[in-house]
């Protein structure tokens, strides 16, 4: 379910054509199937997002700004799909909204003209042209300044790129103020010691929230249905860069306004033929949170859990993905894995994804806008894996049902208000959750399908030291 290899030849001095306007939509869908919402073995689409703010299926012109989040109190969207790339989730109508999604750990910079642009971070000595150019690609897509000497600088001189940069500056600035800064404060108080690995399944390319809740993690593992796509190369777009930038803005609209991706939108937005797959979105999130890209490669995981470079000849049953090495703002070198995989029991049985996860250092888990798939018996294997291999779990009520947390193994700390599921998932109401949240701590930000701050909920489940047992990292 995933693909391609990186183009490493950006060493030329280039004169780039200005982007023009055509747009085309072509897609390849990951072969992942799962049960329909609410029924065993059914998959539920990503979080409901407001109809008004939902991006058009076709990538809009880059001049279009990312919509501002709906004001608290506005009606929930009428149709939506849960978080993008919920493995095993099939699209379905949904209704839900969510607040302006968090922004970067560092405020976005205004994008200057290419000739006067500020310098992009580069390794001392700039001995690795491939790595430095890779980061330039990410900064270009993220609407951040480039060195005037960068081979990509002529692209950033284009008026469409400048509009793209201003739009992302504004959107990420809102999200930083309303969401991310508050999430990092919450995390510092409630998650002072995190494990080296974060397991974020049903995530789509949502590195934004993963890094806000778990900034100290060394290895991030994200999993969704959408393929990573080829390694982005703006120079190959010729006159179509403006359409590619518009595609990025459309793909970001839901998460930057409501905190989740919508599967139904991602199926078209990430396959328009310009900048396809999840990698361009991951590039934007990494750069907009102050990181520097060092390396990226397409990878595959075989049925035994072994990871290898994907050269386009993945064997049957291999799980495809991408491995991104990046440097955090404090200089730590970290790794982000994104895999396109079906997390329903059948998908888990036929892949080595969980076996790979079992080889990683001790982990915490994050679950958000997960279509309530972990309530379903058809996702029991991944649910058990998370419970057996996590020391702390941060989730909204779309995650693991309360009755699976054994009282002698888990300490439960509720935050916010449990208002029940949105109408699309009305059958997933938990009376035990309602009782637990009668004595919850306050939450000053919104997250998940109930994205408004006054109706959001988070559960922090911690395995106390006395209850930590040698983890069963079987990988099923």
Coordinates of C-alpha atoms in Angstrom, one line a residue:
X1 CA 0.0 0.0 0.0
X2 CA 2.8 2.5 -0.4
X3 CA 5.6 3.7 -2.4
X4 CA 8.4 5.3 -4.3
X5 CA 12.0 6.5 -4.1
X6 CA 13.6 9.9 -3.5
X7 CA 15.1 12.0 -6.2
X8 CA 18.5 13.1 -5.1
X9 CA 19.8 15.3 -7.9
X10 CA 18.9 18.9 -6.9
X11 CA 22.5 20.2 -7.3
X12 CA 21.8 22.1 -10.5
X13 CA 21.5 25.9 -10.8
X14 CA 18.0 26.3 -12.2
X15 CA 15.7 28.7 -13.9
X16 CA 12.3 27.6 -12.9
X17 CA 9.1 28.1 -14.8
X18 CA 6.4 30.0 -12.9
X19 CA 3.5 27.7 -11.9
X20 CA 0.3 27.7 -13.9
X21 CA -3.2 26.7 -13.1
X22 CA -4.3 23.3 -14.4
X23 CA -5.4 20.7 -11.9
X24 CA -5.9 17.1 -12.2
X25 CA -7.0 14.3 -9.9
X26 CA -5.7 10.8 -10.0
X27 CA -5.4 8.4 -7.2
X28 CA -4.2 5.2 -6.0
X29 CA -5.9 3.9 -3.0
X30 CA -4.3 1.7 -0.3
X31 CA -5.8 -1.7 -0.3
X32 CA -7.1 -1.7 3.2
X33 CA -10.5 -2.8 4.1
X34 CA -12.4 -2.9 7.3
X35 CA -15.8 -3.2 8.8
X36 CA -18.4 -0.5 8.4
X37 CA -19.0 1.9 11.2
X38 CA -20.6 0.5 14.2
X39 CA -20.7 -3.1 13.0
X40 CA -18.0 -5.6 13.8
X41 CA -15.4 -5.7 11.2
X42 CA -16.5 -2.3 9.9
X43 CA -14.3 0.7 9.4
X44 CA -15.4 4.1 10.4
X45 CA -14.2 7.2 8.4
X46 CA -12.3 10.0 9.9
X47 CA -13.7 12.5 12.2
X48 CA -16.6 14.5 11.1
X49 CA -15.6 17.9 10.0
X50 CA -17.6 21.0 9.3
X51 CA -19.2 21.2 6.0
X52 CA -18.4 24.8 5.6
X53 CA -14.7 24.4 6.3
X54 CA -14.2 21.1 4.5
X55 CA -11.8 21.4 1.7
X56 CA -13.0 20.7 -1.9
X57 CA -12.1 17.4 -3.3
X58 CA -10.0 19.0 -6.0
X59 CA -6.9 20.9 -4.8
X60 CA -7.7 24.6 -4.7
X61 CA -5.6 27.3 -6.2
X62 CA -2.7 28.0 -3.9
X63 CA -3.9 31.5 -3.3
X64 CA -6.8 30.2 -1.2
X65 CA -6.0 30.6 2.4
X66 CA -6.6 27.8 5.0
X67 CA -9.9 28.6 6.5
X68 CA -10.0 30.0 10.0
X69 CA -11.5 27.7 12.7
X70 CA -15.2 28.0 13.3
X71 CA -16.1 30.0 16.4
X72 CA -17.0 28.1 19.5
X73 CA -20.7 27.5 19.6
X74 CA -21.1 27.1 15.9
X75 CA -23.0 24.1 14.6
X76 CA -21.1 20.9 14.1
X77 CA -20.4 20.0 10.5
X78 CA -23.0 17.9 8.8
X79 CA -20.7 15.5 7.0
X80 CA -17.4 14.2 8.0
X81 CA -15.0 11.4 8.1
X82 CA -12.8 10.4 11.0
X83 CA -9.1 10.9 11.2
X84 CA -7.3 10.5 7.9
X85 CA -6.0 7.1 7.1
X86 CA -7.7 5.2 9.9
X87 CA -6.3 1.8 9.0
X88 CA -9.1 -0.5 8.2
X89 CA -11.7 2.3 8.2
X90 CA -14.1 2.7 5.3
X91 CA -15.5 6.1 4.5
X92 CA -18.9 7.1 5.8
X93 CA -20.9 10.2 6.4
X94 CA -20.1 12.0 9.7
X95 CA -20.9 15.1 11.6
X96 CA -18.4 16.8 13.8
X97 CA -16.2 19.8 14.2
X98 CA -13.0 20.6 15.8
X99 CA -11.1 23.7 16.9
X100 CA -8.3 25.3 15.2
X101 CA -5.6 22.7 15.3
X102 CA -2.4 23.4 17.0
X103 CA 0.4 25.2 15.4
X104 CA 4.1 24.8 15.5
X105 CA 6.3 24.9 18.5
X106 CA 7.9 27.9 17.0
X107 CA 5.8 30.7 15.6
X108 CA 5.7 30.7 11.8
X109 CA 7.9 33.2 10.0
X110 CA 6.7 35.4 7.3
X111 CA 7.9 34.3 3.9
X112 CA 10.2 36.9 2.2
X113 CA 11.1 37.1 -1.4
X114 CA 13.5 34.5 -2.6
X115 CA 16.3 37.0 -3.1
X116 CA 16.1 38.2 0.5
X117 CA 14.9 35.1 2.2
X118 CA 16.4 34.1 5.5
X119 CA 18.6 31.1 5.8
X120 CA 17.2 27.7 6.1
X121 CA 18.8 25.5 8.8
X122 CA 21.8 23.6 7.4
X123 CA 24.3 21.2 8.9
X124 CA 27.7 22.8 9.7
X125 CA 29.9 22.8 6.6
X126 CA 27.0 21.8 4.3
X127 CA 28.9 18.7 3.4
X128 CA 25.8 16.8 2.5
X129 CA 24.1 18.6 -0.4
X130 CA 21.3 15.9 -0.6
X131 CA 20.4 16.4 3.1
X132 CA 20.4 20.2 2.8
X133 CA 18.4 20.2 -0.3
X134 CA 15.9 17.8 1.3
X135 CA 15.3 20.4 4.0
X136 CA 14.9 23.1 1.4
X137 CA 12.2 21.1 -0.2
X138 CA 10.4 20.8 3.2
X139 CA 10.7 24.5 3.9
X140 CA 9.4 25.4 0.4
X141 CA 6.3 23.2 0.9
X142 CA 5.9 24.6 4.5
X143 CA 6.0 28.2 3.2
X144 CA 9.2 29.0 5.2
X145 CA 12.2 31.2 4.0
X146 CA 15.0 29.7 1.9
X147 CA 18.6 30.7 1.4
X148 CA 19.0 32.9 -1.6
X149 CA 21.6 30.4 -2.8
X150 CA 19.2 27.4 -2.6
X151 CA 18.4 25.7 -5.9
X152 CA 14.8 26.1 -4.9
X153 CA 15.0 29.9 -4.3
X154 CA 13.5 30.8 -7.7
X155 CA 10.3 28.9 -6.8
X156 CA 10.0 30.9 -3.6
X157 CA 10.1 34.1 -5.6
X158 CA 6.8 33.3 -7.2
X159 CA 3.7 35.3 -6.0
X160 CA 1.7 32.1 -5.6
X161 CA 4.3 30.7 -3.2
X162 CA 4.2 33.9 -1.2
X163 CA 0.5 33.7 -0.9
X164 CA 0.9 30.1 0.2
X165 CA 3.4 31.1 2.8
X166 CA 1.2 33.9 4.2
X167 CA -1.8 31.5 4.4
X168 CA 0.2 28.9 6.4
X169 CA 1.8 31.6 8.6
X170 CA -1.7 32.7 9.6
X171 CA -3.1 29.2 10.1
X172 CA -0.3 27.8 12.1
X173 CA -0.2 31.0 14.2
X174 CA -3.8 30.5 15.2
X175 CA -3.3 26.8 15.9
X176 CA -0.2 27.6 18.0
X177 CA -2.1 30.1 20.1
X178 CA -5.4 28.1 20.6
X179 CA -4.0 24.6 20.7
X180 CA -0.4 23.6 20.6
X181 CA 1.0 25.9 23.3
X182 CA -1.7 24.7 25.7
X183 CA -1.2 21.1 24.8
X184 CA 2.6 21.4 25.5
X185 CA 1.8 23.0 28.9
X186 CA -0.6 20.1 29.7
X187 CA 2.0 17.6 28.6
X188 CA 4.7 19.1 30.7
X189 CA 2.5 18.9 33.8
X190 CA 1.0 15.5 33.2
X191 CA 3.6 13.6 31.2
X192 CA 6.9 14.7 32.6
X193 CA 8.6 11.3 31.8
X194 CA 7.7 9.7 28.5
X195 CA 9.1 6.5 26.9
X196 CA 11.5 6.7 23.9
X197 CA 8.8 5.4 21.4
X198 CA 5.3 6.8 20.6
X199 CA 2.8 4.5 19.0
X200 CA 0.1 6.6 17.3
X201 CA -2.1 4.3 15.3
X202 CA -5.1 5.5 13.2
X203 CA -3.2 8.8 12.9
X204 CA -2.9 9.6 9.3
X205 CA 0.1 12.0 8.8
X206 CA -0.7 13.8 12.1
X207 CA 2.8 14.5 13.4
X208 CA 1.5 17.9 14.6
X209 CA -0.4 16.6 17.6
X210 CA 2.0 13.7 18.2
X211 CA 4.9 16.2 18.8
X212 CA 2.8 18.6 20.8
X213 CA 1.7 15.9 23.3
X214 CA 5.0 13.9 23.2
X215 CA 7.8 16.4 22.4
X216 CA 10.6 14.3 24.1
X217 CA 10.0 11.1 22.1
X218 CA 12.9 9.7 20.1
X219 CA 11.0 7.5 17.7
X220 CA 7.5 8.2 16.4
X221 CA 5.4 5.5 14.7
X222 CA 2.4 6.7 12.8
X223 CA 0.0 4.5 10.9
X224 CA -2.9 5.3 8.5
X225 CA -4.5 4.1 5.3
X226 CA -3.0 6.7 3.0
X227 CA 0.2 5.8 1.2
X228 CA 3.3 7.9 1.8
X229 CA 3.6 8.6 -1.9
X230 CA 6.9 9.4 -3.7
X231 CA 9.5 11.6 -2.1
X232 CA 8.4 15.2 -3.0
X233 CA 10.5 16.9 -5.7
X234 CA 9.1 20.3 -6.6
X235 CA 11.5 20.7 -9.5
X236 CA 9.7 18.0 -11.3
X237 CA 6.4 19.8 -11.1
X238 CA 7.5 22.3 -13.7
X239 CA 4.5 24.6 -14.2
X240 CA 2.3 22.7 -11.7
X241 CA 3.8 23.9 -8.3
X242 CA 0.9 26.2 -7.6
X243 CA -1.5 23.2 -7.9
X244 CA 0.7 21.2 -5.6
X245 CA 0.7 24.0 -3.0
X246 CA -3.1 24.3 -3.3
X247 CA -3.3 20.6 -2.7
X248 CA -1.3 20.9 0.5
X249 CA -3.6 23.7 1.8
X250 CA -6.7 21.7 1.1
X251 CA -5.2 18.7 2.9
X252 CA -4.3 20.7 5.9
X253 CA -7.7 22.5 6.2
X254 CA -9.5 20.0 8.5
X255 CA -6.7 19.3 10.9
X256 CA -5.7 23.0 11.2
X257 CA -9.3 23.9 12.0
X258 CA -10.6 20.8 13.9
X259 CA -7.6 18.7 15.0
X260 CA -8.2 15.7 12.8
X261 CA -8.0 14.6 9.2
X262 CA -11.0 13.3 7.2
X263 CA -10.5 10.1 5.4
X264 CA -12.9 10.9 2.6
X265 CA -11.1 14.1 1.8
X266 CA -7.6 12.6 2.0
X267 CA -8.5 10.0 -0.6
X268 CA -8.7 12.7 -3.2
X269 CA -6.5 15.5 -1.8
X270 CA -3.4 13.2 -1.4
X271 CA -3.8 11.8 -4.9
X272 CA -4.3 14.7 -7.2
X273 CA -1.2 14.0 -9.2
X274 CA 0.8 17.0 -8.0
X275 CA 2.3 16.4 -4.5
X276 CA 0.8 13.0 -3.7
X277 CA 0.8 11.0 -0.5
X278 CA 1.4 11.8 3.2
X279 CA 5.1 12.8 2.9
X280 CA 4.4 16.5 1.8
X281 CA 2.1 16.9 4.8
X282 CA 4.7 15.3 7.2
X283 CA 7.3 17.7 5.7
X284 CA 5.1 20.7 6.5
X285 CA 4.5 19.6 10.1
X286 CA 8.1 18.8 10.7
X287 CA 9.3 22.2 9.5
X288 CA 6.5 24.2 11.1
X289 CA 7.4 22.6 14.5
X290 CA 11.0 23.8 14.2
X291 CA 12.6 20.6 13.0
X292 CA 15.2 20.1 10.3
X293 CA 15.0 17.2 7.9
X294 CA 18.2 15.1 7.6
X295 CA 17.1 12.1 5.5
X296 CA 14.0 10.4 4.1
X297 CA 13.6 7.0 2.4
X298 CA 10.7 4.8 1.4
X299 CA 10.7 1.5 3.3
X300 CA 8.8 -1.7 3.6
X301 CA 8.2 -4.1 6.5
X302 CA 8.1 -7.8 5.6
X303 CA 5.9 -10.3 7.4
X304 CA 8.5 -11.0 10.0
X305 CA 8.8 -7.3 11.0
X306 CA 12.1 -6.6 9.2
X307 CA 12.4 -3.1 7.7
X308 CA 14.2 -2.6 4.4
X309 CA 14.5 0.1 1.8
X310 CA 11.6 0.0 -0.7
X311 CA 12.9 0.0 -4.2
X312 CA 9.6 -0.6 -5.8
X313 CA 9.7 -4.4 -5.6
X314 CA 8.0 -5.0 -2.3
X315 CA 7.0 -8.7 -1.8
X316 CA 3.3 -9.6 -1.3
X317 CA 2.2 -8.8 2.2
X318 CA 4.8 -6.1 2.8
X319 CA 3.7 -3.0 4.6
X320 CA 4.9 0.1 2.9
X321 CA 6.0 3.3 4.5
X322 CA 8.5 6.1 5.0
X323 CA 11.3 6.7 7.4
X324 CA 12.2 10.3 8.1
X325 CA 15.3 11.2 10.1
X326 CA 15.2 14.8 11.5
X327 CA 16.9 17.0 14.0
X328 CA 14.7 18.6 16.7
X329 CA 15.0 22.3 17.7
X330 CA 17.3 21.2 20.6
X331 CA 19.6 19.3 18.3
X332 CA 18.5 15.7 19.1
X333 CA 18.4 13.4 16.1
X334 CA 15.0 11.6 16.0
X335 CA 13.1 9.2 13.7
X336 CA 9.6 9.3 12.3
X337 CA 8.0 6.2 10.7
X338 CA 4.8 6.5 8.8
X339 CA 3.2 3.2 7.6
X340 CA 0.2 2.6 5.3
X341 CA -1.5 -0.4 6.8
X342 CA -4.8 -2.0 7.7
X343 CA -5.0 -2.4 11.4
X344 CA -8.1 -4.7 11.4
X345 CA -7.3 -8.2 12.6
X346 CA -7.1 -9.6 9.1
X347 CA -4.6 -6.9 8.1
X348 CA -2.5 -7.4 11.2
X349 CA -2.4 -11.2 10.6
X350 CA -1.1 -10.7 7.1
X351 CA 1.5 -8.1 7.8
X352 CA 4.6 -7.7 10.0
X353 CA 3.7 -4.2 11.2
X354 CA 3.1 -5.1 14.9
X355 CA 6.2 -7.4 14.9
X356 CA 8.2 -4.4 13.8
X357 CA 6.6 -2.2 16.5
X358 CA 7.5 -5.0 19.1
X359 CA 11.2 -4.5 18.3
X360 CA 11.2 -0.8 19.3
X361 CA 12.2 0.6 22.7
X362 CA 9.5 1.0 25.4
X363 CA 6.5 2.9 24.2
X364 CA 3.7 5.2 25.2
X365 CA 0.5 5.4 23.0
X366 CA -1.7 8.2 21.7
X367 CA -5.2 7.7 20.3
X368 CA -7.3 10.5 18.9
X369 CA -10.3 10.6 16.5
X370 CA -9.9 6.9 15.9
X371 CA -13.5 6.3 14.6
X372 CA -14.1 4.1 17.7
X373 CA -12.5 1.2 15.8
X374 CA -10.9 -0.1 19.0
X375 CA -14.4 -0.6 20.4
X376 CA -14.8 -3.2 17.7
X377 CA -13.9 -6.9 18.0
X378 CA -12.4 -6.8 14.5
X379 CA -9.6 -4.6 15.9
X380 CA -8.9 -6.6 19.1
X381 CA -5.4 -7.5 18.2
X382 CA -4.1 -4.0 17.8
X383 CA -6.0 -3.0 21.0
X384 CA -4.3 -5.8 22.9
X385 CA -1.0 -4.8 21.5
X386 CA -1.4 -1.2 22.7
X387 CA -2.4 -2.3 26.2
X388 CA 0.4 -4.8 26.5
X389 CA 3.2 -2.5 25.1
X390 CA 2.4 0.9 26.5
X391 CA 3.4 2.5 29.8
X392 CA 1.1 5.5 29.3
X393 CA -1.8 6.0 27.0
X394 CA -3.3 9.4 26.1
X395 CA -6.7 9.1 24.3
X396 CA -10.1 10.6 23.7
X397 CA -13.2 8.4 24.1
X398 CA -12.8 7.1 20.5
X399 CA -9.9 5.0 21.8
X400 CA -9.8 1.9 24.0
X401 CA -13.1 1.3 25.9
X402 CA -12.8 1.8 29.6
X403 CA -13.6 -1.7 30.6
X404 CA -10.4 -3.0 28.9
X405 CA -8.2 -1.1 31.4
X406 CA -7.7 -3.6 34.3
X407 CA -8.0 -1.7 37.6
X408 CA -4.9 -3.4 39.1
X409 CA -2.7 -2.4 36.1
X410 CA -3.8 1.1 35.2
X411 CA -4.3 4.4 37.0
X412 CA -6.9 6.5 35.2
X413 CA -6.8 10.3 35.1
X414 CA -9.8 12.0 33.3
X415 CA -9.5 15.6 31.9
X416 CA -12.2 17.7 30.5
X417 CA -15.9 16.8 29.9
X418 CA -17.4 13.6 28.5
X419 CA -20.3 14.7 26.3
X420 CA -20.7 11.4 24.6
X421 CA -19.8 10.6 21.0
X422 CA -20.9 12.7 18.1
X423 CA -24.1 11.6 16.3
X424 CA -22.3 9.5 13.7
X425 CA -21.0 7.3 16.6
X426 CA -24.0 7.5 18.9
X427 CA -23.9 3.8 19.6
X428 CA -20.5 4.2 21.2
X429 CA -21.6 5.9 24.4
X430 CA -19.9 4.6 27.6
X431 CA -21.7 5.0 30.9
X432 CA -18.5 4.1 32.7
X433 CA -16.8 7.0 31.0
X434 CA -19.6 9.3 32.1
X435 CA -19.2 8.2 35.7
X436 CA -15.4 8.5 35.6
X437 CA -15.5 12.1 34.2
X438 CA -17.8 13.4 36.9
X439 CA -14.6 14.0 38.8
X440 CA -12.3 15.1 36.0
X441 CA -9.6 17.8 36.0
X442 CA -10.1 20.8 33.7
X443 CA -8.9 20.9 30.1
X444 CA -8.3 24.3 28.4
X445 CA -8.0 23.1 24.8
X446 CA -10.1 21.2 22.4
X447 CA -9.2 17.9 20.7
X448 CA -10.8 15.1 18.8
X449 CA -14.3 14.9 17.4
X450 CA -15.7 17.0 20.3
X451 CA -13.2 19.6 19.3
X452 CA -14.6 22.6 21.2
X453 CA -12.7 23.1 24.4
X454 CA -15.8 23.0 26.6
X455 CA -16.8 19.6 25.5
X456 CA -13.5 17.8 24.8
X457 CA -12.2 14.9 26.9
X458 CA -8.8 13.2 27.4
X459 CA -8.0 10.2 29.4
X460 CA -4.5 9.6 30.7
X461 CA -4.0 6.0 31.6
X462 CA -0.7 5.3 33.4
X463 CA 0.7 1.9 34.4
X464 CA 2.3 2.6 37.9
X465 CA 5.8 1.2 38.4
X466 CA 4.4 -1.4 40.8
X467 CA 2.2 -2.7 37.9
X468 CA 4.8 -2.6 35.1
X469 CA 5.6 -6.1 34.1
X470 CA 8.0 -7.3 31.4
X471 CA 6.2 -6.2 28.3
X472 CA 4.9 -8.9 26.0
X473 CA 6.3 -7.6 22.8
X474 CA 5.1 -10.5 20.8
X475 CA 3.9 -8.5 17.8
X476 CA 1.2 -11.2 17.5

